[in-house]
Structures are given as structure tokens and as C-alpha cells.
């Protein structure tokens, strides 16, 4: 029995070592595509203040944290495909560790690690790998932590998630709904208050950037028009 447990632990470590090796080997395989190039142009060789101001002016509806991570990485390591994509790669690895921690089984980790879209975003200078990491660890904290440790960790992760991609707030909403369905009213109110506090922490960025967003929408004519083909477009984007 002890030998079996040791064998499974060894397998866990092999998985956790093999996945980063695969992810990091992919970083320099593909050239930068248009959206990545735009991210690099906006953050290369600039102070963080200028990166944030530029992101507000030219990225309507988005949050600046991933661009700041990229700017810091390039400041330390210089420009290269590896450095540009390093924050996304690290986030993908941490998401895998979180999945193994959350499910305590290897199959969910293997499925997540081998999912083509996850591997693509792990080797791409976009914020989707980072928000996946935050989402997984929010679920870990929600499932395994309690008391003050839960309050602090969940609030911090949710703020990081909002400043990476705002739609991570829907995960917090789903956690609140799951508690309400189970009639855990005290925890529901507590998590609702935590989520509200995190949203308030995001308000300074929204209030600062919304003027730029409106201007970009007007100039680029990015107005929303409901059309019958919208449903098909959503289905395509999900695949």
C-alpha cells in the first residue's frame, strides 16, 4: 500500500514537471500574430504608467494587468517570443496545479492540460491563460478554505481577475448562486459582500477608462447591432 501511494505521488510530480516542459517548449514555435504584436507595441520599452494609459485608450472594455505583466517581463528579459509569452505560460502551469489541487484526481488535470485551446493560450500573449488561472484558484479557495483566510484569498484573487478580464466576476456570481441553492445563507451573504468589495476595487479603473472606451467605440463604430447570425457567431467562437 505504501509503495502504491509513493508511485502515485511520483506520477503526480512527473505530470507537474512534464506539463511546464511542454508549455515552455511551445513559446517560440509560432510567430507573433496581429493581436500579440499590438500588445507588444503597447508595452515594449515603456514605463508602466504609459502602458496603463495606452491600454485605456486603445483597448475598450479590457483590463490592464496582463499588459503590465508583459511589460515587466520584457523589462527583465528583453524582447523575445519566450519573454513576451512567459506570463501566459506560467499562468497555464499554475492553472494545472490548481486543477490537480481542486479535483485531487489526475484525469481532470490531464484533460485541462491537453485541451487544445488551453495549450494555445498558454503559448500566446493574450490574457486568457491568466484569467483561467485565476478562475481555477478561485474555485480552489471557494471549495477548500474558510474563515478569514477565505475572505482574504478570495478577495485578492477576484480583484486580480477583474483587472485581468472583468468577466471573471461571473464565476463569483455562480459561487454565490451555488451557495444560495444549498441554502447556506450566511456564506451567500458573505461571498456577496466580498464580490461587491472586489467590484468596488475595480471601479477606479472603470471610471478612469470609460471615457477612452466611449471614444474608441465612437471612432471605430463598434456599436452593437442584434442580428440573426449572432447566435451562430457565438457558437463558432465557443469552439
Short mmCIF file of C-alpha atoms in Angstrom, two decimals:
data_model
loop_
_atom_site.label_atom_id
_atom_site.label_comp_id
_atom_site.label_asym_id
_atom_site.label_seq_id
_atom_site.Cartn_x
_atom_site.Cartn_y
_atom_site.Cartn_z
CA UNK A 1 0.00 0.00 0.00
CA UNK A 2 2.80 2.43 0.90
CA UNK A 3 4.55 1.57 -2.36
CA UNK A 4 1.36 2.28 -4.32
CA UNK A 5 0.94 5.68 -2.68
CA UNK A 6 4.55 6.53 -3.39
CA UNK A 7 4.04 5.51 -7.01
CA UNK A 8 1.03 7.79 -7.40
CA UNK A 9 2.92 10.70 -5.81
CA UNK A 10 5.75 10.11 -8.25
CA UNK A 11 3.25 10.19 -11.12
CA UNK A 12 1.87 13.49 -9.82
CA UNK A 13 5.34 15.01 -9.81
CA UNK A 14 6.05 13.67 -13.29
CA UNK A 15 2.86 15.29 -14.58
CA UNK A 16 3.69 18.59 -12.90
CA UNK A 17 7.18 18.54 -14.42
CA UNK A 18 6.15 17.35 -17.88
CA UNK A 19 3.42 19.94 -18.38
CA UNK A 20 5.69 23.01 -17.91
CA UNK A 21 8.24 21.41 -20.21
CA UNK A 22 5.60 21.06 -22.93
CA UNK A 23 4.23 24.57 -22.41
CA UNK A 24 7.61 26.31 -22.40
CA UNK A 25 8.71 24.38 -25.49
CA UNK A 26 5.76 25.87 -27.39
CA UNK A 27 6.52 29.52 -26.66
CA UNK A 28 8.89 30.08 -29.58
CA UNK A 29 7.23 27.78 -32.11
CA UNK A 30 4.76 30.22 -33.67
CA UNK A 31 5.46 33.83 -34.69
CA UNK A 32 3.51 36.65 -33.10
CA UNK A 33 0.12 37.24 -34.68
CA UNK A 34 -1.67 40.59 -35.00
CA UNK A 35 -3.20 40.88 -31.52
CA UNK A 36 0.08 39.83 -29.91
CA UNK A 37 2.00 42.38 -31.93
CA UNK A 38 -0.40 45.10 -30.82
CA UNK A 39 0.16 44.06 -27.18
CA UNK A 40 3.95 44.19 -27.65
CA UNK A 41 3.86 47.59 -29.35
CA UNK A 42 1.80 48.94 -26.46
CA UNK A 43 4.07 47.67 -23.69
CA UNK A 44 7.63 47.31 -25.02
CA UNK A 45 10.12 49.76 -23.56
CA UNK A 46 7.52 51.92 -21.81
CA UNK A 47 7.02 52.82 -18.15
CA UNK A 48 4.07 51.04 -16.54
CA UNK A 49 2.18 54.33 -16.28
CA UNK A 50 2.34 54.78 -20.06
CA UNK A 51 1.37 51.14 -20.61
CA UNK A 52 -1.75 51.61 -18.47
CA UNK A 53 -2.70 54.91 -20.14
CA UNK A 54 -2.23 53.40 -23.59
CA UNK A 55 -4.25 50.34 -22.67
CA UNK A 56 -7.14 52.52 -21.52
CA UNK A 57 -7.06 54.48 -24.76
CA UNK A 58 -6.85 51.59 -27.21
CA UNK A 59 -8.43 48.51 -25.56
CA UNK A 60 -12.09 49.27 -24.94
CA UNK A 61 -13.68 47.15 -22.24
CA UNK A 62 -10.45 45.42 -21.21
CA UNK A 63 -8.26 45.47 -18.11
CA UNK A 64 -4.53 46.29 -17.98
CA UNK A 65 -2.93 43.72 -15.68
CA UNK A 66 -1.81 41.25 -18.35
CA UNK A 67 -0.19 44.06 -20.35
CA UNK A 68 1.64 45.20 -17.22
CA UNK A 69 2.88 41.64 -16.63
CA UNK A 70 4.20 41.52 -20.17
CA UNK A 71 5.92 44.90 -19.81
CA UNK A 72 7.64 43.79 -16.61
CA UNK A 73 8.75 40.51 -18.19
CA UNK A 74 10.27 42.25 -21.19
CA UNK A 75 11.98 44.76 -18.93
CA UNK A 76 13.76 41.91 -17.12
CA UNK A 77 14.42 39.52 -20.01
CA UNK A 78 14.35 41.74 -23.09
CA UNK A 79 12.24 41.16 -26.17
CA UNK A 80 11.84 37.59 -27.35
CA UNK A 81 8.95 35.26 -28.11
CA UNK A 82 9.75 33.43 -24.89
CA UNK A 83 9.68 36.58 -22.74
CA UNK A 84 6.55 38.01 -24.37
CA UNK A 85 4.58 34.83 -23.74
CA UNK A 86 6.09 33.86 -20.40
CA UNK A 87 3.29 35.26 -18.16
CA UNK A 88 0.69 33.25 -20.07
CA UNK A 89 2.80 30.10 -19.84
CA UNK A 90 3.35 30.44 -16.09
CA UNK A 91 -0.38 31.05 -15.62
CA UNK A 92 -1.23 27.89 -17.56
CA UNK A 93 1.10 25.83 -15.39
CA UNK A 94 -0.38 27.31 -12.20
CA UNK A 95 -3.87 26.59 -13.53
CA UNK A 96 -2.87 22.95 -13.96
CA UNK A 97 -1.54 22.81 -10.41
CA UNK A 98 -4.80 24.35 -9.22
CA UNK A 99 -6.87 21.78 -11.09
CA UNK A 100 -4.87 18.93 -9.56
CA UNK A 101 -5.36 20.53 -6.13
CA UNK A 102 -9.08 21.12 -6.70
CA UNK A 103 -10.09 17.72 -8.07
CA UNK A 104 -7.44 15.57 -6.37
CA UNK A 105 -7.51 13.40 -9.47
CA UNK A 106 -5.20 13.19 -12.44
CA UNK A 107 -7.78 12.89 -15.22
CA UNK A 108 -9.18 16.46 -14.87
CA UNK A 109 -5.61 17.79 -14.84
CA UNK A 110 -4.71 15.79 -17.95
CA UNK A 111 -7.89 16.93 -19.74
CA UNK A 112 -7.21 20.57 -18.91
CA UNK A 113 -3.52 20.37 -19.78
CA UNK A 114 -4.16 18.67 -23.12
CA UNK A 115 -7.14 20.76 -24.21
CA UNK A 116 -6.06 22.43 -27.48
CA UNK A 117 -7.41 25.88 -26.60
CA UNK A 118 -5.65 25.85 -23.23
CA UNK A 119 -2.36 24.94 -24.89
CA UNK A 120 -2.87 27.66 -27.47
CA UNK A 121 -3.50 30.35 -24.88
CA UNK A 122 -0.59 29.06 -22.78
CA UNK A 123 1.71 29.89 -25.71
CA UNK A 124 0.09 33.17 -26.71
CA UNK A 125 0.48 36.73 -25.48
CA UNK A 126 -3.16 37.23 -24.57
CA UNK A 127 -4.79 37.42 -21.10
CA UNK A 128 -6.92 34.28 -21.38
CA UNK A 129 -4.42 31.94 -19.74
CA UNK A 130 -4.09 34.34 -16.80
CA UNK A 131 -7.84 34.54 -16.24
CA UNK A 132 -8.10 30.75 -16.45
CA UNK A 133 -5.52 30.51 -13.69
CA UNK A 134 -7.46 32.95 -11.52
CA UNK A 135 -10.73 31.10 -12.16
CA UNK A 136 -9.28 27.73 -11.16
CA UNK A 137 -7.75 29.08 -7.96
CA UNK A 138 -10.94 30.96 -7.08
CA UNK A 139 -12.67 27.59 -7.18
CA UNK A 140 -9.90 26.04 -5.06
CA UNK A 141 -10.31 28.73 -2.40
CA UNK A 142 -14.11 28.50 -2.59
CA UNK A 143 -14.01 24.74 -2.06
CA UNK A 144 -11.20 24.32 0.44
CA UNK A 145 -10.83 27.49 2.51
CA UNK A 146 -12.91 29.09 5.22
CA UNK A 147 -12.89 31.95 7.71
CA UNK A 148 -10.57 34.91 7.37
CA UNK A 149 -8.21 33.03 5.08
CA UNK A 150 -11.08 32.52 2.63
CA UNK A 151 -12.07 36.20 2.80
CA UNK A 152 -8.56 37.47 2.12
CA UNK A 153 -7.61 34.98 -0.59
CA UNK A 154 -10.91 35.13 -2.47
CA UNK A 155 -10.98 38.93 -2.43
CA UNK A 156 -7.39 39.21 -3.65
CA UNK A 157 -7.88 36.64 -6.42
CA UNK A 158 -11.11 38.23 -7.60
CA UNK A 159 -9.50 41.69 -7.79
CA UNK A 160 -6.59 40.23 -9.77
CA UNK A 161 -9.11 38.50 -12.04
CA UNK A 162 -11.13 41.68 -12.62
CA UNK A 163 -8.00 43.62 -13.51
CA UNK A 164 -7.12 40.81 -15.94
CA UNK A 165 -10.53 40.14 -17.53
CA UNK A 166 -13.68 41.63 -15.96
CA UNK A 167 -15.94 38.71 -16.89
CA UNK A 168 -14.34 36.62 -14.13
CA UNK A 169 -16.99 38.23 -11.90
CA UNK A 170 -19.49 35.76 -13.37
CA UNK A 171 -17.61 32.93 -11.65
CA UNK A 172 -18.06 34.68 -8.30
CA UNK A 173 -21.74 35.07 -9.16
CA UNK A 174 -22.01 31.33 -9.85
CA UNK A 175 -20.39 30.57 -6.50
CA UNK A 176 -22.97 32.80 -4.78
CA UNK A 177 -25.78 31.02 -6.65
CA UNK A 178 -24.47 27.59 -5.66
CA UNK A 179 -24.46 28.61 -2.00
CA UNK A 180 -27.97 30.04 -2.29
CA UNK A 181 -29.25 26.82 -3.88
CA UNK A 182 -27.87 24.90 -0.91
CA UNK A 183 -29.49 27.50 1.39
CA UNK A 184 -26.21 28.45 3.01
CA UNK A 185 -27.43 31.98 3.52
CA UNK A 186 -24.65 33.17 5.82
CA UNK A 187 -21.95 32.14 3.33
CA UNK A 188 -24.01 33.55 0.46
CA UNK A 189 -24.18 36.98 2.08
CA UNK A 190 -20.50 36.81 2.99
CA UNK A 191 -19.43 35.96 -0.54
CA UNK A 192 -21.76 38.58 -1.99
CA UNK A 193 -20.13 41.20 0.23
CA UNK A 194 -16.66 40.02 -0.83
CA UNK A 195 -17.63 40.19 -4.50
CA UNK A 196 -19.08 43.68 -4.04
CA UNK A 197 -15.85 44.82 -2.36
CA UNK A 198 -13.78 43.44 -5.25
CA UNK A 199 -16.00 45.20 -7.78
CA UNK A 200 -15.57 48.45 -5.84
CA UNK A 201 -11.81 47.94 -6.04
CA UNK A 202 -12.20 47.69 -9.84
CA UNK A 203 -14.23 50.91 -10.09
CA UNK A 204 -11.19 53.29 -10.22
CA UNK A 205 -10.04 51.64 -13.45
CA UNK A 206 -13.54 51.69 -14.94
CA UNK A 207 -14.12 55.34 -14.03
CA UNK A 208 -10.73 56.29 -15.48
CA UNK A 209 -11.03 54.29 -18.70
CA UNK A 210 -14.70 54.62 -19.63
CA UNK A 211 -14.18 57.96 -21.38
CA UNK A 212 -11.48 56.43 -23.59
CA UNK A 213 -13.72 53.40 -24.24
CA UNK A 214 -16.62 55.55 -25.41
CA UNK A 215 -14.32 57.50 -27.69
CA UNK A 216 -12.89 54.32 -29.23
CA UNK A 217 -16.36 52.85 -29.74
CA UNK A 218 -17.48 56.04 -31.48
CA UNK A 219 -14.38 56.34 -33.68
CA UNK A 220 -14.24 52.64 -34.61
CA UNK A 221 -18.02 52.32 -34.91
CA UNK A 222 -18.04 49.29 -32.62
CA UNK A 223 -21.73 49.63 -31.82
CA UNK A 224 -23.73 46.50 -31.06
CA UNK A 225 -26.43 45.55 -33.56
CA UNK A 226 -28.51 42.41 -32.89
CA UNK A 227 -28.61 40.11 -35.92
CA UNK A 228 -29.89 36.62 -36.59
CA UNK A 229 -26.39 35.37 -37.35
CA UNK A 230 -25.19 36.43 -33.86
CA UNK A 231 -26.14 33.03 -32.39
CA UNK A 232 -24.06 31.19 -34.98
CA UNK A 233 -21.15 33.56 -34.34
CA UNK A 234 -21.26 32.82 -30.59
CA UNK A 235 -21.31 29.07 -31.25
CA UNK A 236 -18.32 29.39 -33.59
CA UNK A 237 -16.34 31.43 -31.06
CA UNK A 238 -17.00 28.78 -28.38
CA UNK A 239 -15.41 26.03 -30.50
#
